Each structure stands twice: as C-alpha cells, then as structure tokens.
Coordinates of C-alpha atoms in Angstrom, one line a residue:
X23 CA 53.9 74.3 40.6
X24 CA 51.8 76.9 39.6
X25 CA 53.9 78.3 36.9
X26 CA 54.5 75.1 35.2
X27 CA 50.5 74.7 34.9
X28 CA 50.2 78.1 34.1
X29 CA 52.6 77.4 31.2
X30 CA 51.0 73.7 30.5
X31 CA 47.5 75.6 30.6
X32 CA 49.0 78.1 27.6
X33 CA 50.3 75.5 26.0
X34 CA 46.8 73.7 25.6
X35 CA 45.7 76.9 24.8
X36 CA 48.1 77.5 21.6
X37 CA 47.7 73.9 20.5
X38 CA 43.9 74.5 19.8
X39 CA 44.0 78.2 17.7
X40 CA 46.7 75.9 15.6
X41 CA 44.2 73.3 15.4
X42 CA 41.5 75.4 14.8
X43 CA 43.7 77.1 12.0
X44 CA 44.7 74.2 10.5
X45 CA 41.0 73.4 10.1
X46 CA 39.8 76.5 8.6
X47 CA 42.6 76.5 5.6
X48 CA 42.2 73.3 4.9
X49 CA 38.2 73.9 4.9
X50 CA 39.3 76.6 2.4
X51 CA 41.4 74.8 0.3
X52 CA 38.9 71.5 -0.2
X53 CA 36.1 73.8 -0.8
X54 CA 37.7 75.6 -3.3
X55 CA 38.1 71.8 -5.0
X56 CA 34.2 71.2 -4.5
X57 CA 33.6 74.5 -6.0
X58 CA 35.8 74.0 -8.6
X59 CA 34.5 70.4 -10.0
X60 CA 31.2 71.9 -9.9
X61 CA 31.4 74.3 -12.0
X62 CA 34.7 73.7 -14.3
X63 CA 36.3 76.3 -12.3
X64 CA 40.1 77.1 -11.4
X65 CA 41.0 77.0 -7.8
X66 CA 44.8 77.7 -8.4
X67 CA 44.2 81.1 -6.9
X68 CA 42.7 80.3 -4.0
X69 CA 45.1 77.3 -2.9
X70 CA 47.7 79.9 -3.8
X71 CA 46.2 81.9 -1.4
X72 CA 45.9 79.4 1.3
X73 CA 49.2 78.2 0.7
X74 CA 51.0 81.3 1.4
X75 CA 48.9 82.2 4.6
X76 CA 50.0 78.9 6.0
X77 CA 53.7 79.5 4.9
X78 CA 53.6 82.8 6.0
X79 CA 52.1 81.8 9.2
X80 CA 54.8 78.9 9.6
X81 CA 57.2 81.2 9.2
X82 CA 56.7 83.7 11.8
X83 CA 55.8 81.2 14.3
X84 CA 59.3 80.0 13.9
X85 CA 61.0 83.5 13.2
X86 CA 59.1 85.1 16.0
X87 CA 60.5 82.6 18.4
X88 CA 64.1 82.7 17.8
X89 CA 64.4 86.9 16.5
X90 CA 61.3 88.8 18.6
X91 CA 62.9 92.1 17.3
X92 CA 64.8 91.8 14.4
X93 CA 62.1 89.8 12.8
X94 CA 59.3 92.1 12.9
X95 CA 61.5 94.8 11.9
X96 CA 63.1 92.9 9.0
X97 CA 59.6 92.1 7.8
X98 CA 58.4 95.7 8.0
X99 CA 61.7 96.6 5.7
X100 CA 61.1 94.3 3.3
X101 CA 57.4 95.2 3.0
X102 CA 57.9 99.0 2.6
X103 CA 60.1 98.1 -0.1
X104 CA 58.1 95.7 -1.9
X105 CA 55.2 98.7 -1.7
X106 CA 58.1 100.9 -3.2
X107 CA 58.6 98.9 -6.2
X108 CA 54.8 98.0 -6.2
X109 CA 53.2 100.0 -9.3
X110 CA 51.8 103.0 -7.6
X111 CA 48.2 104.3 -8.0
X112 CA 48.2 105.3 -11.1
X113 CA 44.7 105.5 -13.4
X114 CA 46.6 103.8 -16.2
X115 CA 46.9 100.5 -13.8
X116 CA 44.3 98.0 -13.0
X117 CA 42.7 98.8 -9.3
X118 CA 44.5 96.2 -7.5
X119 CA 47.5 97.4 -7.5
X120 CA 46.5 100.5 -5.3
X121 CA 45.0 98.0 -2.7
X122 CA 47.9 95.9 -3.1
X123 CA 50.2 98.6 -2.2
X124 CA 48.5 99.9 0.6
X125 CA 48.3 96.6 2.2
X126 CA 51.8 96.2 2.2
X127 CA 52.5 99.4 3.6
X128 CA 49.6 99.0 6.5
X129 CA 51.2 95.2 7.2
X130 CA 54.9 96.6 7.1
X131 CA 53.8 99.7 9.9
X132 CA 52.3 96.4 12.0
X133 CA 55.3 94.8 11.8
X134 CA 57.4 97.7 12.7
X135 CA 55.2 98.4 15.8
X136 CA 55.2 94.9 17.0
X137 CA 58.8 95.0 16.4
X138 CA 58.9 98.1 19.3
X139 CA 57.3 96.2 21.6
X140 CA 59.2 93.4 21.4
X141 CA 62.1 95.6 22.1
X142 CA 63.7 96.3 25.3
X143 CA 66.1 99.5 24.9
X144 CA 63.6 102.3 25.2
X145 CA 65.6 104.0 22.4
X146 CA 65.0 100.9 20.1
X147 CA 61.5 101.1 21.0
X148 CA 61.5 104.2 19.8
X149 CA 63.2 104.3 16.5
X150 CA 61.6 101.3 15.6
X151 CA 58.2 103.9 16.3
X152 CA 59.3 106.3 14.1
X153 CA 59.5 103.4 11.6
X154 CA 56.6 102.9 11.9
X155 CA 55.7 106.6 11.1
X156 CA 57.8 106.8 8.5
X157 CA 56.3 103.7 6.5
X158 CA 52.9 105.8 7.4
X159 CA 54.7 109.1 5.3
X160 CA 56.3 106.7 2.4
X161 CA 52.7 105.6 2.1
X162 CA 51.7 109.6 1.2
X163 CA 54.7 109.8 -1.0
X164 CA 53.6 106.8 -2.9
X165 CA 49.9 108.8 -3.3
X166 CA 48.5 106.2 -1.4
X167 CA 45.7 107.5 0.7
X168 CA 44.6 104.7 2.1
X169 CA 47.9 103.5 3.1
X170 CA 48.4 106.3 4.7
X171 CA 45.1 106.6 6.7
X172 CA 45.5 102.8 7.4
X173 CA 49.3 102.9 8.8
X174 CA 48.2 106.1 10.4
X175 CA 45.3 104.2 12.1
X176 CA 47.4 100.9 13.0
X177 CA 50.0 103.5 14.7
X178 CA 47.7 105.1 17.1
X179 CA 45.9 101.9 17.7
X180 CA 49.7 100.5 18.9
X181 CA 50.1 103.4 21.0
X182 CA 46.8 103.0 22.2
X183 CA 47.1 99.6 23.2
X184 CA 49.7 100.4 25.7
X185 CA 46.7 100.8 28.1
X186 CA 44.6 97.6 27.3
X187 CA 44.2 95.4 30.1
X188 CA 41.3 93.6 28.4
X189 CA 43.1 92.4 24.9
X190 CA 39.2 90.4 24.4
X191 CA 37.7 94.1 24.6
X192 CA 40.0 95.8 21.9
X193 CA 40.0 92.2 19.2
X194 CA 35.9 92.5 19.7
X195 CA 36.2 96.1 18.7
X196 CA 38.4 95.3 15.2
X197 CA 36.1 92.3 15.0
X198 CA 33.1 94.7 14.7
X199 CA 35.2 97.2 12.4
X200 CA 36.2 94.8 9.8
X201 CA 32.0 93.4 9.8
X202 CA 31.0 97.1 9.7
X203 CA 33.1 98.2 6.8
X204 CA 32.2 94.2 4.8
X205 CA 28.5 95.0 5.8
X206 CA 29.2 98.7 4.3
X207 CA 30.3 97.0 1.3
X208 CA 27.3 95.0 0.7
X209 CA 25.2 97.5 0.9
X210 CA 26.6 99.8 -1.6
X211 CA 26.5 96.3 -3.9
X212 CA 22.6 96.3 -2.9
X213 CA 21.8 99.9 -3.4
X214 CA 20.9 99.6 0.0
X215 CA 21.9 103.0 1.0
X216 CA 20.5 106.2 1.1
X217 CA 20.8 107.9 -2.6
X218 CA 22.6 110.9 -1.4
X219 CA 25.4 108.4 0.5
X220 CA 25.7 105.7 -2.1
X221 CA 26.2 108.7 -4.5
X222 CA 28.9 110.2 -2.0
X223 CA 30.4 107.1 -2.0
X224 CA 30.7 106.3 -5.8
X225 CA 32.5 109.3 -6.2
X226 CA 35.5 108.1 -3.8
X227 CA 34.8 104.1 -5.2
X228 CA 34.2 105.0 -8.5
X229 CA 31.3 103.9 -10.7
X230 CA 33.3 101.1 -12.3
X231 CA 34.5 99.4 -9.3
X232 CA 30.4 99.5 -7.7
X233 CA 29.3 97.7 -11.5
X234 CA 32.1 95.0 -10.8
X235 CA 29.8 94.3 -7.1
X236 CA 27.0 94.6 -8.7
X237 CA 27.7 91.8 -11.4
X238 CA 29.4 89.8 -8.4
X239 CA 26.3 89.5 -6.4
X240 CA 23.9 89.2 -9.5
X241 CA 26.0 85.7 -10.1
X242 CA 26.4 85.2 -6.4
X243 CA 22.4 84.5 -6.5
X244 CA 22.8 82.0 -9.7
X245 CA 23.6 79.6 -7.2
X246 CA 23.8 80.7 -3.6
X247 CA 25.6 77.4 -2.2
X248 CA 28.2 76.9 -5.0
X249 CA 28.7 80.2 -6.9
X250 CA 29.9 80.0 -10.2
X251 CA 33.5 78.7 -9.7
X252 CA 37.1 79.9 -8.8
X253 CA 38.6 81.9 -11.2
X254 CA 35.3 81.9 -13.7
X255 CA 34.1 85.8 -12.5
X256 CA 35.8 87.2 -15.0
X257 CA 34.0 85.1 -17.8
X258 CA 30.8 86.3 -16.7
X259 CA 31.1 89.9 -15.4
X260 CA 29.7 91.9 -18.3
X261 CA 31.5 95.1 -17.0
X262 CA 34.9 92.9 -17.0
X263 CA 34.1 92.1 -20.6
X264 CA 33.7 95.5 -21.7
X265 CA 36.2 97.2 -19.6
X266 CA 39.6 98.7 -21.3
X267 CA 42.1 96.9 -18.5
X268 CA 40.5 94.2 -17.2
X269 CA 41.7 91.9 -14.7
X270 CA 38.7 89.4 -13.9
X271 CA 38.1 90.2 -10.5
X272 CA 35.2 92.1 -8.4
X273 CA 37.8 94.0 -6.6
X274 CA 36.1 93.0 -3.0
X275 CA 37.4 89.9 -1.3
X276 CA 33.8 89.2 0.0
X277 CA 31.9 89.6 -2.9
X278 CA 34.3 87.6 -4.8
X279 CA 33.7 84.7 -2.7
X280 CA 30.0 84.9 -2.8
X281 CA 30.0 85.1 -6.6
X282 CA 32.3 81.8 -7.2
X283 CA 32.0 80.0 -3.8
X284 CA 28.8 81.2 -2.8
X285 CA 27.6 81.6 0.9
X286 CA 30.3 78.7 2.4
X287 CA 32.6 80.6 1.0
X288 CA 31.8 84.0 2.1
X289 CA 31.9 82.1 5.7
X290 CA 35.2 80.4 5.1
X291 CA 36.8 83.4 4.6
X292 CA 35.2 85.2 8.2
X293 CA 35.8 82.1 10.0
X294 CA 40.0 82.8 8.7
X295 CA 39.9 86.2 10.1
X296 CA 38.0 85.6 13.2
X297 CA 40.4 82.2 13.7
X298 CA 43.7 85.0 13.7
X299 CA 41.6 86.9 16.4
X300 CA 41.3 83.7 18.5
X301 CA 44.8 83.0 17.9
X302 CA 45.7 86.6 19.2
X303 CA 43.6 86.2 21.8
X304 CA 45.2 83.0 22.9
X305 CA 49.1 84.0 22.4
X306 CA 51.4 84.8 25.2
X307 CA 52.7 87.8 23.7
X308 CA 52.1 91.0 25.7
X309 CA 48.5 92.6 24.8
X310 CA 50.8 95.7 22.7
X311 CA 51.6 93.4 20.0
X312 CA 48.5 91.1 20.2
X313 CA 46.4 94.6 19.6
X314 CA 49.2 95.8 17.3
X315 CA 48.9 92.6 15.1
X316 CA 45.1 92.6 15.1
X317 CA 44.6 95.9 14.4
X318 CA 46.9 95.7 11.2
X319 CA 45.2 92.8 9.7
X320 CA 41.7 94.4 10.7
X321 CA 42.6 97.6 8.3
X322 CA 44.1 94.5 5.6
X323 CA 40.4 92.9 6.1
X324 CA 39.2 96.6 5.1
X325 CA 41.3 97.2 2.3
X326 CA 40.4 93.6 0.9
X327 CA 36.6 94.2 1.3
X328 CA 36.6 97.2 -1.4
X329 CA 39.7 96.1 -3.3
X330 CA 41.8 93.3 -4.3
X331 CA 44.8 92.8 -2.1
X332 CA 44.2 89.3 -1.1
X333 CA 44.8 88.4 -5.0
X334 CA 48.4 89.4 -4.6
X335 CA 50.5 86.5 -3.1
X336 CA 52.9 88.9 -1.2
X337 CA 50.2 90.4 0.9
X338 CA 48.6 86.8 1.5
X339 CA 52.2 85.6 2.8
X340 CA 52.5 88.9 4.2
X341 CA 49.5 88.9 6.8
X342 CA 50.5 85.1 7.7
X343 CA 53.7 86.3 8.4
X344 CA 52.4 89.0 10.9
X345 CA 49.9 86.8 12.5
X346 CA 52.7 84.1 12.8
X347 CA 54.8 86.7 14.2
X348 CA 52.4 87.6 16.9
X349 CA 51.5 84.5 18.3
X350 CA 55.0 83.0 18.4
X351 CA 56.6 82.4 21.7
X352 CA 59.9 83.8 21.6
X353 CA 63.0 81.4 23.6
X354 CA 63.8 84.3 25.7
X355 CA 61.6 85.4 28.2
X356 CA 60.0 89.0 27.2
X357 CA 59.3 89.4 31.2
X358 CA 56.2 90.9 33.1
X359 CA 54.0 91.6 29.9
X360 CA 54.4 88.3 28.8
X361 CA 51.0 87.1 30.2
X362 CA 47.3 86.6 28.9
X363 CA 44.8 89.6 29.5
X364 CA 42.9 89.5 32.7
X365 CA 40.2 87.6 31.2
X366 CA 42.1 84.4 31.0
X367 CA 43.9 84.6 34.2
X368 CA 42.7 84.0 37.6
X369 CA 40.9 86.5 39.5
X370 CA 43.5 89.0 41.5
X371 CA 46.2 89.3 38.8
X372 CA 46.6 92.3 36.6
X373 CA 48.6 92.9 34.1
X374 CA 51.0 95.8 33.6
X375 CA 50.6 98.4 31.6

C-alpha cells in the first residue's frame, strides 16, 4: 500500500512540472505573437525555438522510457558529431558558431554521463565515462575552449554527484551559477564593473561582442515592456549595421530578449530554465543523472548568456532532449537509486549513494 501511493504521489508530482512546462512554452510562444504585432516583428525564431524544446523534450520523455542507456548514449554520439561538422571557431565565422559548437559538445558529455548512470555493468559505466572524457578532448581538438572547460566542468560535477543526497541543494547551486554568470553579463553591458575587470574581460569577449550588448540594452530601454520586436535587433543595432559579417543578433540570449521582448521576456526565458530545474527536481531518476542533466544545461544557460547558442535549432532540440531524457521514467526498474532525494521523502529514509 505504501508503494503504490508512493508511486501515485510521484505520479502527481510529474504531472505538474509537465503542466508547469507546458505553461511556460506556451507563455513563450504567445508572447512572442504580442511582441511581434506590436512592433511588426518576426517571431519565427522564437516559435522555432520553442518548438524544438518541446519536441526535443517529447522525445526524450518517450526515448528515456523505453532505451535508459542506449539513448543517452546515442544522443551524446550524434551531438559530438554534429559539433564535428559544426564550423569550428574560426575569426572568419560569425560568433555563433563557436557557442553553437561548444554547446553541442557540453550537451553531448551530459548525455554520455547520464547514459553511465543509467547503466548497470560497471564496465559500461565506465566506458560510457571515458565518453564522456573523450567528447571533453574532441572539444580541445576542435579549439573550442569553452567546450572544453564546460564538458570538463559537467564531468566532475557527474562524478561529484555520486555523493548528493540532497539533489534540492546541488539544482540551487547551478540555479545561482547560471544567475551569477547572466548577472555578470549585465554588468559588463552596464559598464557596471570595475575598469580594470571590464577591461580584463573585453580582452577574452572582445570589444565587438560588448558593443552588440550595449546596443541591446540601449533599445531594451525604448520600451521596457515590449522591446522592439522578434527578429527586428538586427535593424537597429548600429554595430550590426556596420560590422563586416553580421548576423543580427546581440550574441547573449538574455540581452536579446530584453531588447525585442523587453522585461516579460527576459522572465519567460528564466522561468524555462528554472521550470527544467523543477522538473529535475521532481523526476524519479536517481540524483546522478538529475545533477548530471542539470549541470549540463546550467553551463548551456552560460554559454547562451555571452553567445548565441540558443539561435541554433540543434542545440534548442538538443537541451529538450537531455532534459526529456532525465526526467523520463524508464519501463524497467533502475532499482535502489530510483527514488526522490531525502527532501521529498519521509523522514527516516536515505538514499544510497
């Protein structure tokens, strides 16, 4: 009797972070409409955007159930090869494609770590690992520093979590990351900083990038509720206009939502990351791959907030597809571990590590 309200209780639990998703996208997509009439915008991109997180999500949910290891792993193949044929950091290419390339790698080492955990055989566990590791190398063969520093990070963070009892403790922690490095952002558009830092930091940004944030919050303060429109940032950006290979957008997922969808938009887009925390938080996947998950799109959040990775559809899908992933509940029992951190449990249960 207890187990079957247990499991009726975690059912209740899953059905509202999908309600709550469901919610937030669609908040998302209609807003982007509002936006868009507004100001004779183009929302395309963002239901693009929306559309692929929800397909993405779909997909895992349903993938995750019915292939716990082989899906993971098959996602974290086909990422690092995506990132492969991705154009490489090169100065000749527009900026987005270096974020978009070390997003794919970050969300393909994820993938392959939540793929280990999912796995039973210790010595699949560990080759799956060194997948993971070797996705982090590719990423310093590609020249991808930030790949590589992020699938480094989301690799000890896996290992790390082996030890988490409290999954609540380590989601608050990537919670406060991804604000600290948004909030890091925003001050650096602001000149908020210290001249000696900002001027630190320009040198590893690059002065170009900083002028496309400035020019996004100089129109996000045209009109603070609405912005200017989807899509129109590129009209109005003076450094767009005068740079050599332009690609209309600030480069910073953040900024760009404040410029074109003003301040609802900037919160649309937290409330989407903090809903895939909740919806970590709530999954009956052992803490490992909830922590795992969560720390991979954390370092995605990152990369978006001082680049553009979230305009690339395949790193949109991508993170839906590890979230989904992470919260499915796979047909065959994945044993002890499957349970919610102690938080949620009652009192005298632990988990294991």
């Amino acid at each position: 009797m207890t187990s079957a309200a247990d499991s009726a209780a975690a059912g209740e639990r899953r059905n509202a972070s999908d309600a709550t998703g469901v919610i937030v996208l669609a908040a998302c997509a209609v807003w982007s409409l509002i936006t868009a009439a507004a100001h004779d915008g183009r929302p395309e991109g963002v239901l693009l955007a929306v559309l692929a997180v929800a397909a993405g999500y779909a997909s895992g949910r349903i993938l995750g159930a019915l292939l716990p290891v082989a899906a993971p792993c098959a996602g974290a193949l086909a990422g690092l090869g995506l990132a492969i044929v991705t154009p490489g950091p090169q100065i000749s290419l527009p900026l987005g494609h270096t974020g978009a390339t070390a997003a794919l790698l970050t969300l393909s080492a994820g993938a392959a770590c939540c793929a280990a955990w999912a796995a039973r055989p210790s010595a699949l566990r560990l080759a799956l690992t060194l997948l993971a590791a070797g996705i982090a190398v590719t990423a310093a063969l590609l020249g991808s520093t930030t790949g590589f520093l992020t699938c480094t990070g989301v690799l000890l963070c896996s290992l790390a979590a082996a030890r988490m009892r409290r999954r609540a403790l380590g989601l608050t922690g990537l919670a406060l990351a991804a604000a600290l490095v948004t909030g890091a952002t925003w001050a650096i558009a602001e000149n908020a900083l210290p001249d000696g830092l900002t001027a630190s930091l320009e040198g590893q940004l690059t002065q170009h990038r900083v002028l496309l944030w400035h020019d996004a919050l100089r129109l996000a303060r045209q009109d603070p509720a609405l912005g200017v429109g989807p899509g129109r940032y590129g009209e109005l950006s003076p450094t767009v206009t005068q740079s050599l290979l332009p690609d209309g957008k600030p480069h910073s997922a953040p900024l760009q939502q404040a410029a074109e969808q003003g301040v609802i938009g900037v919160a649309l887009l937290a409330a989407v990351f903090c809903w895939v925390l909740y919806a970590l938080w709530r999954t009956p996947r052992p803490t490992p791959i909830a922590l795992t998950a969560g720390a991979a799109l954390t370092a995605l959040a990152a990369i978006a907030s001082i680049g553009n990775a979230l305009s690339f559809t395949t790193v949109t899908a991508g993170a839906g597809l590890l979230a989904g992933l992470a919260t499915a509940r796979p047909l065959v029992d994945e044993g002890p571990e499957n349970v919610m951190d102690s938080a949620a449990r009652p009192r005298g249960d632990r988990l294991e590590p």
